[in-house]
PDB file of C-alpha atoms in Angstrom:
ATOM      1  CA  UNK A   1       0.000   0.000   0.000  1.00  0.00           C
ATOM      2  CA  UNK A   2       2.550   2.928   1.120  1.00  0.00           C
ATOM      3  CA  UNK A   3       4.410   1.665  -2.721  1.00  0.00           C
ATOM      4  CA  UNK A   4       1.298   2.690  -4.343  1.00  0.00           C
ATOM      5  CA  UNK A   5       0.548   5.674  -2.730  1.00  0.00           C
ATOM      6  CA  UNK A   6       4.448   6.909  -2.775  1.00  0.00           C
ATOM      7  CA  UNK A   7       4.429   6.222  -6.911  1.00  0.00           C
ATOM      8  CA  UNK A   8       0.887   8.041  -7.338  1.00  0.00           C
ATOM      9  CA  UNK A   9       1.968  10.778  -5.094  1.00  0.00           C
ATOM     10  CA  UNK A  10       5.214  11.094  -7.123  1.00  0.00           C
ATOM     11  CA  UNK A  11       2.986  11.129 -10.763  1.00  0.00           C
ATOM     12  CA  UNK A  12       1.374  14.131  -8.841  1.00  0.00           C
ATOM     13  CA  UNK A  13       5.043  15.700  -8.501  1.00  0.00           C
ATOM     14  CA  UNK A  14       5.557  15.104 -11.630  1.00  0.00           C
ATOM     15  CA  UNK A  15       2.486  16.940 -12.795  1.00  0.00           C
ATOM     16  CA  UNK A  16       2.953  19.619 -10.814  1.00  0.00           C
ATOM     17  CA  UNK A  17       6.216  20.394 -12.270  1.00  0.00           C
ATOM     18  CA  UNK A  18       4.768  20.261 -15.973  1.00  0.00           C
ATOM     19  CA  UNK A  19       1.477  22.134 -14.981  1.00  0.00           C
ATOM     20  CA  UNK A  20       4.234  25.303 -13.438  1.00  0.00           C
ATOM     21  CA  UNK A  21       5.816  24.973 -16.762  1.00  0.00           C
ATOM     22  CA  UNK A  22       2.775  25.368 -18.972  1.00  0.00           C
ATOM     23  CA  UNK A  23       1.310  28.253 -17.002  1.00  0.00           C
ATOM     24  CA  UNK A  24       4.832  29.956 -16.650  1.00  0.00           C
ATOM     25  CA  UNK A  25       4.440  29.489 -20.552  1.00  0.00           C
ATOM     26  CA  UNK A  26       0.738  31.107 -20.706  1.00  0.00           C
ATOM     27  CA  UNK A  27       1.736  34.323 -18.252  1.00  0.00           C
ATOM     28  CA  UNK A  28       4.716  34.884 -20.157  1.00  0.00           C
ATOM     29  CA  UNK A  29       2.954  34.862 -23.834  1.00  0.00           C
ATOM     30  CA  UNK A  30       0.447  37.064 -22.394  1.00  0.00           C
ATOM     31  CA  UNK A  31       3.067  39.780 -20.863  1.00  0.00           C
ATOM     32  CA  UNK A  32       4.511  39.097 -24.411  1.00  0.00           C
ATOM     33  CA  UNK A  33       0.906  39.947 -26.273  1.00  0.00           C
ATOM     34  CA  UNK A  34       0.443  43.161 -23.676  1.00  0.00           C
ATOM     35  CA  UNK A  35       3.522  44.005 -22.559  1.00  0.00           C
ATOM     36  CA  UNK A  36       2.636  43.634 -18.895  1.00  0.00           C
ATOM     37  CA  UNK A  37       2.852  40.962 -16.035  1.00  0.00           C
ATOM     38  CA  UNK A  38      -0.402  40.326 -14.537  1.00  0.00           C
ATOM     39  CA  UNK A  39       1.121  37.738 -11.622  1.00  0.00           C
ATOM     40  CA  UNK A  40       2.099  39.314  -8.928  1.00  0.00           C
ATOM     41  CA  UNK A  41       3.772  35.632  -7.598  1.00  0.00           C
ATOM     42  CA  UNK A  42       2.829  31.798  -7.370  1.00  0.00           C
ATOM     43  CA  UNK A  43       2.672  29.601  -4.864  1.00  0.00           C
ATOM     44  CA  UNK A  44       2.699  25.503  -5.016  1.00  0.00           C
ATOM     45  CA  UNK A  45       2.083  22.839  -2.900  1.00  0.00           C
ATOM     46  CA  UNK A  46       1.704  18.626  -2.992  1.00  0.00           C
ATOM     47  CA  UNK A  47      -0.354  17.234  -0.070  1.00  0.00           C
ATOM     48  CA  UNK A  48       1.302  15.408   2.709  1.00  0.00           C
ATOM     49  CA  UNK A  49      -0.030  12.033   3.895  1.00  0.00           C
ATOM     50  CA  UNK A  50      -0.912  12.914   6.670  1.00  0.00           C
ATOM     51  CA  UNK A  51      -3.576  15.856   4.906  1.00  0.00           C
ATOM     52  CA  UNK A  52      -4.586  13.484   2.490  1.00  0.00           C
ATOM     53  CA  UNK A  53      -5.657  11.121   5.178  1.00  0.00           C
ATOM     54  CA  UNK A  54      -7.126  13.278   7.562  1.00  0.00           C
ATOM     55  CA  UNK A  55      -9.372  14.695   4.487  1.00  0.00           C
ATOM     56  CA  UNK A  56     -10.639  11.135   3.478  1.00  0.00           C
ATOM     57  CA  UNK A  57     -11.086  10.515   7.319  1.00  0.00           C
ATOM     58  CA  UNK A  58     -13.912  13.667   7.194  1.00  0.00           C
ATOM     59  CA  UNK A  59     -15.391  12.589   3.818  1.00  0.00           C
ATOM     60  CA  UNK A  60     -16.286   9.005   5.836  1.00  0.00           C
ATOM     61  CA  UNK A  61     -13.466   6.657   3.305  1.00  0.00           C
ATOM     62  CA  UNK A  62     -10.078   4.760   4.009  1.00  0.00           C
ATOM     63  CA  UNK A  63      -6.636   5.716   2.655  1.00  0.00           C
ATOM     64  CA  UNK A  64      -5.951   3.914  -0.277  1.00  0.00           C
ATOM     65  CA  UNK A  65      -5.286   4.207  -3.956  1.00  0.00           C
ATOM     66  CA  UNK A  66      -8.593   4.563  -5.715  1.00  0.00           C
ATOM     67  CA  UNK A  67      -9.637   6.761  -2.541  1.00  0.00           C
ATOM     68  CA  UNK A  68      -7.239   9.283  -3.796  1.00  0.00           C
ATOM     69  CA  UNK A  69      -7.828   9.244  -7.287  1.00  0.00           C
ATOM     70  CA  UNK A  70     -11.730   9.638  -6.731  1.00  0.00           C
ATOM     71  CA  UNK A  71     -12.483  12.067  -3.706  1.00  0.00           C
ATOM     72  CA  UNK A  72      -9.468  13.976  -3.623  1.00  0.00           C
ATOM     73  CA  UNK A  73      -9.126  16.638  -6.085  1.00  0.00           C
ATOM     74  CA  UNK A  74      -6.681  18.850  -4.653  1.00  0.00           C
ATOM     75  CA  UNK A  75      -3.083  16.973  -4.273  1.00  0.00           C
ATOM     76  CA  UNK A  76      -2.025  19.484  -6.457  1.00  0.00           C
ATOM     77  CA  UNK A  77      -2.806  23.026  -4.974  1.00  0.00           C
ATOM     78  CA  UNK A  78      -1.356  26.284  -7.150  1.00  0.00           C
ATOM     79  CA  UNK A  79      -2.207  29.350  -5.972  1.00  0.00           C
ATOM     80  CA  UNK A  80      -1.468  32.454  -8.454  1.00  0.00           C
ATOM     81  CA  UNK A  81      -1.759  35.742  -6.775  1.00  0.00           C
ATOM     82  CA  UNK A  82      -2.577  38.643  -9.264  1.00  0.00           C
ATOM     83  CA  UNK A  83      -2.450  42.437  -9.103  1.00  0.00           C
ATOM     84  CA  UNK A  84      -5.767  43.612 -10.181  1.00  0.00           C
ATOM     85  CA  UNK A  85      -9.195  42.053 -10.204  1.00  0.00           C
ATOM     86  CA  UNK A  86      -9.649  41.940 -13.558  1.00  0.00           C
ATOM     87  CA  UNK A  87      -6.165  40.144 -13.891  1.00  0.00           C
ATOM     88  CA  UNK A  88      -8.070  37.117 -11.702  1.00  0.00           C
ATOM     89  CA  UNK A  89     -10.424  36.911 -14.907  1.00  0.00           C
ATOM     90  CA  UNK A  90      -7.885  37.460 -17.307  1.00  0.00           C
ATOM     91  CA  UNK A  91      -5.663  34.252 -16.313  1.00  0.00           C
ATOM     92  CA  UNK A  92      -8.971  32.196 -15.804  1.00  0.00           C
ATOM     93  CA  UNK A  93      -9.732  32.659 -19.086  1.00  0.00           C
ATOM     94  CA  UNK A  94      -5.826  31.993 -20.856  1.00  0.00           C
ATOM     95  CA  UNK A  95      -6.402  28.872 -17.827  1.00  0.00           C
ATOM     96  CA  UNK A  96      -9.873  27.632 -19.291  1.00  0.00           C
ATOM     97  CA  UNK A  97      -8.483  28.048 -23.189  1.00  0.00           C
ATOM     98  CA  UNK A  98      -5.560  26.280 -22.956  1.00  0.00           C
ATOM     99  CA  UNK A  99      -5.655  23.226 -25.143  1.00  0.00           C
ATOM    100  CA  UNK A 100      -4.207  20.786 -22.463  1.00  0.00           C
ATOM    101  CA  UNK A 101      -6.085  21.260 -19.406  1.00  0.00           C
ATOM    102  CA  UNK A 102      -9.840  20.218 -18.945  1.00  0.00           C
ATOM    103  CA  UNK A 103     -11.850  22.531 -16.579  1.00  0.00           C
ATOM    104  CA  UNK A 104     -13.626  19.865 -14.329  1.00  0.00           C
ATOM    105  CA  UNK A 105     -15.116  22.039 -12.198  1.00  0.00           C
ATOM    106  CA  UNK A 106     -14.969  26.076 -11.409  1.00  0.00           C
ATOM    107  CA  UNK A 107     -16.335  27.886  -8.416  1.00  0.00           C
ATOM    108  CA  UNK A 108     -16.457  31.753  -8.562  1.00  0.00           C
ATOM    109  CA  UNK A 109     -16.259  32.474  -4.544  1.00  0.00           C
ATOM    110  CA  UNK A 110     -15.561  36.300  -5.819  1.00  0.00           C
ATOM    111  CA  UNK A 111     -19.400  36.613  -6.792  1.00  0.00           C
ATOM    112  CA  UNK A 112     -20.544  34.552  -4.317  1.00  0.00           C
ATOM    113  CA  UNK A 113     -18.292  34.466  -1.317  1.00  0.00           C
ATOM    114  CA  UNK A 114     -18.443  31.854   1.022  1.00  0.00           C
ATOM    115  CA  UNK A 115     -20.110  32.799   4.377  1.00  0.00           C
ATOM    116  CA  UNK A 116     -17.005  33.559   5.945  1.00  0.00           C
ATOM    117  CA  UNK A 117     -16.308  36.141   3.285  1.00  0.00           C
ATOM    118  CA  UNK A 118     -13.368  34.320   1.604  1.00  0.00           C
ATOM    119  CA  UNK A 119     -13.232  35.323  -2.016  1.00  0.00           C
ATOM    120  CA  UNK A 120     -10.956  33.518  -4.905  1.00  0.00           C
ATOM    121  CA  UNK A 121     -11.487  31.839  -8.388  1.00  0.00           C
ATOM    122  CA  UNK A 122     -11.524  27.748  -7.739  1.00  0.00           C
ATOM    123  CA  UNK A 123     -10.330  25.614 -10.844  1.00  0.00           C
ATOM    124  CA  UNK A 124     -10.491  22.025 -10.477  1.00  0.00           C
ATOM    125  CA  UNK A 125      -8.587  20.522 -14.006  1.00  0.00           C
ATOM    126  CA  UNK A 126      -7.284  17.757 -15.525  1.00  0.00           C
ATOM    127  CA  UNK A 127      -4.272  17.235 -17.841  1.00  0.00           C
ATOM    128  CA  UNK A 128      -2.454  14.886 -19.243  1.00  0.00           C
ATOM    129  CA  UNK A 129       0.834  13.314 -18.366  1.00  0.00           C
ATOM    130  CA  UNK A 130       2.950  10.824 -20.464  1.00  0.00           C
ATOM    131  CA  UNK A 131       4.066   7.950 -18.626  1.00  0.00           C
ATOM    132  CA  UNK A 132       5.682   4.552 -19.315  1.00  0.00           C
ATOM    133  CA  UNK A 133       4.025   4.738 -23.383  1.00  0.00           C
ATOM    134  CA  UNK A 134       0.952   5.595 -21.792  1.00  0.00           C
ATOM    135  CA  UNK A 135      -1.549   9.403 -20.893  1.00  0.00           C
ATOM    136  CA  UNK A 136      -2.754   9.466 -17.412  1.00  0.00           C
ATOM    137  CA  UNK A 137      -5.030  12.664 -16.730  1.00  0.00           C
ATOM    138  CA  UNK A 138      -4.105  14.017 -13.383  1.00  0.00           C
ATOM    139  CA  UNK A 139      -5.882  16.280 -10.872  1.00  0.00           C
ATOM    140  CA  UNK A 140      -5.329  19.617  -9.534  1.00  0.00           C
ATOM    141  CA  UNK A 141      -6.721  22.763  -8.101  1.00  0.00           C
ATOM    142  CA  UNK A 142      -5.966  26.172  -9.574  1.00  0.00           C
ATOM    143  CA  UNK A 143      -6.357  28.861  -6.833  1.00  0.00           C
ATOM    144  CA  UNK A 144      -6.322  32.917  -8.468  1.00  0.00           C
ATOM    145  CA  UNK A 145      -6.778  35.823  -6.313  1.00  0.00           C
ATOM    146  CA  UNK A 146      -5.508  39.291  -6.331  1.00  0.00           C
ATOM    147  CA  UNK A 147      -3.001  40.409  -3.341  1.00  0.00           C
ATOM    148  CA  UNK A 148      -5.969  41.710  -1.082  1.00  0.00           C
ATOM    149  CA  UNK A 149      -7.915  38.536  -1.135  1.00  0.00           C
ATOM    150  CA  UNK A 150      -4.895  36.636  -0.037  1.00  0.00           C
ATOM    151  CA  UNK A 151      -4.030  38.454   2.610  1.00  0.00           C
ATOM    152  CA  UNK A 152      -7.447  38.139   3.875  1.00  0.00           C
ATOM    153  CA  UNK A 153      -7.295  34.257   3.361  1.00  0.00           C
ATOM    154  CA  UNK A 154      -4.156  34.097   5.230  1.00  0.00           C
ATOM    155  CA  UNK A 155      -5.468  35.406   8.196  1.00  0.00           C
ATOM    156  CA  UNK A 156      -8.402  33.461   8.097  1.00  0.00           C
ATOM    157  CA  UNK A 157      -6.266  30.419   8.049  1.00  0.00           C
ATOM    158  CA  UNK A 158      -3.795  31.457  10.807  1.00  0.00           C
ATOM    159  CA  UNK A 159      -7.618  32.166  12.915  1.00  0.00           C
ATOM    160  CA  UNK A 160      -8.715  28.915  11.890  1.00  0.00           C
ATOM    161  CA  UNK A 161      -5.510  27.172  12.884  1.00  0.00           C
ATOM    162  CA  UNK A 162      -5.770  29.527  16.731  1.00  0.00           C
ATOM    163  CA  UNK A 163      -9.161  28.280  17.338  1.00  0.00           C
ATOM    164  CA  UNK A 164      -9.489  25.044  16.368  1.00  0.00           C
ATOM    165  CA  UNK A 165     -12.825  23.976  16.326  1.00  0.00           C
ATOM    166  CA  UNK A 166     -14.605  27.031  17.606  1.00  0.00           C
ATOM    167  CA  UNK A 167     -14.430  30.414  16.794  1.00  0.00           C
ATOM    168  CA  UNK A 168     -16.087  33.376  18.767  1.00  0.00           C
ATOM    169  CA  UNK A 169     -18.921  35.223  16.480  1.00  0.00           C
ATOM    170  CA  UNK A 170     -17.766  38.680  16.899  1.00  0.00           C
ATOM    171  CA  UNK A 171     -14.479  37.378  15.050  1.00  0.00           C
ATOM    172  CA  UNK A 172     -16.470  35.729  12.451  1.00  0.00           C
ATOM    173  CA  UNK A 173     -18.093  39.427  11.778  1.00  0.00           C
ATOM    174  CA  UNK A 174     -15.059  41.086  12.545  1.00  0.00           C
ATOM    175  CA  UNK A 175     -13.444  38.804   9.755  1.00  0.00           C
ATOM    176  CA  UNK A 176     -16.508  39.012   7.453  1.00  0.00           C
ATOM    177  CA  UNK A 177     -16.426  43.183   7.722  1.00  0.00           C
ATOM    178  CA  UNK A 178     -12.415  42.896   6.634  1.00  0.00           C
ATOM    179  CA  UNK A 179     -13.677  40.691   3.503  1.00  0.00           C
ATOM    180  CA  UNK A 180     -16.308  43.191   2.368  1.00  0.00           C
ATOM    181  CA  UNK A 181     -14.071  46.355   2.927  1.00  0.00           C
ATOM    182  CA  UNK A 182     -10.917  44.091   1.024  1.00  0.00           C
ATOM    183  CA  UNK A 183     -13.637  43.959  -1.781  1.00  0.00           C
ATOM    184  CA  UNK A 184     -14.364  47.149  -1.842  1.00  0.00           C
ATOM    185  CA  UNK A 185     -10.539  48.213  -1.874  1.00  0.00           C
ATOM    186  CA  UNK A 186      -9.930  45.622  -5.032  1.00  0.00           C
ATOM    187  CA  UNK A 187     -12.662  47.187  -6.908  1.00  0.00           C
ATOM    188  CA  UNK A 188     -11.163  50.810  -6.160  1.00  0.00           C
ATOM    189  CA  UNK A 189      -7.344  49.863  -6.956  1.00  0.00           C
ATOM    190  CA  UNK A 190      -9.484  48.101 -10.233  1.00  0.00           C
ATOM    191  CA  UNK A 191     -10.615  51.724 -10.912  1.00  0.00           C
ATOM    192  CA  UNK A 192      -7.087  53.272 -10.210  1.00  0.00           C
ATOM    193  CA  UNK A 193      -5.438  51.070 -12.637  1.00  0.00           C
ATOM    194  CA  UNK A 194      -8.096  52.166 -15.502  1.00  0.00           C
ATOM    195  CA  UNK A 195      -7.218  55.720 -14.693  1.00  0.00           C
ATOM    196  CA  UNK A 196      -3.729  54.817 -14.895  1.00  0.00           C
ATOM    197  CA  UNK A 197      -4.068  53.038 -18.361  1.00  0.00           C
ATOM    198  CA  UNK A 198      -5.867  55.814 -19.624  1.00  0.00           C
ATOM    199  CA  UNK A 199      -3.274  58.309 -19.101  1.00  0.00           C
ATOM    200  CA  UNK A 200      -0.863  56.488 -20.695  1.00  0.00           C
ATOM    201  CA  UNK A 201      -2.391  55.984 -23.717  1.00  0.00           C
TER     202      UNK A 201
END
């Protein structure tokens, strides 16, 4: 069992290193096409074990092979941070185009936040990977969000990780208030950079 789930986990290593590759590829033909870099930086992480497990453990299944492959969508996490709201759209869209990923599943959480107030663009994909004379499609989540939202998200995360399994309500709507007013702040630094553009031209 741990041979199996050591080889699948390195396929998803593997993956991970081609997806950075092709979307290094799509940010830098865009910033080619427009003369401007709309990633502000990228993050990238592979699930442990022990995250995997615990995350099958809540869903109700066992850790094993085909447990993986069918309720865990997310070893592969990329996060891509962008300046501007509209940049979130634009890199979802050169994401969503690109010939060798399949869009599985999408969740717009910056039109309809979660309750908490968290706000991002979700992309569950698959592509393909050539292994051993043989394509495997492999899973992963695509995470884009402008600088505001993910400082927001980090907090959230570091009060998540403080309080466990309980958190007061007036930090929930303390939280929620920051999420609203870091909305409101994107869509103003959206209407800076307009202004900005404008002037140039």
């Amino acid at each position: 069992m741990d041979k199996e789930i050591n080889n699948i986990l390195l396929k998803y290593d593997y993956a991970l290193e081609i997806l950075k590759v092709e979307i290094s590829y799509l940010i830098k033909e865009y910033e080619l096409k427009h003369n401007y870099n709309p990633v502000e930086h990228i993050k990238t992480r592979i699930k442990t074990i022990d995250s995997i497990t615990n995350k099958l453990n809540k869903k109700g299944y066992e850790l094993n092979l085909e447990n993986i492959q069918k309720y865990i969508h997310d070893v592969i996490g990329i996060r891509i941070i962008c300046s501007f709201l509209s940049d979130v759209y634009d890199i979802v869209n050169l994401i969503k185009n690109f010939k060798h990923i399949i869009v599985v599943e999408e969740k717009n959480y910056i039109i309809n936040p979660k309750n908490s107030g968290y706000t991002s663009y979700h992309l569950i994909i698959k592509m393909p990977i050539y292994l051993n004379n043989s394509i495997e499609h492999i899973e992963a989540e695509i995470q884009i969000r402008t600088v505001a939202m993910d400082f927001w998200a980090s907090l959230d995360h570091k009060i998540q990780y403080k309080f466990s399994s309980f958190i007061p309500e007036e930090v929930k709507k303390e939280m929620y208030n920051y999420a609203v007013d870091i909305k409101n702040l994107d869509c103003k630094m959206l209407e800076l950079n307009k202004m900005m553009t404008k002037y140039k031209e």
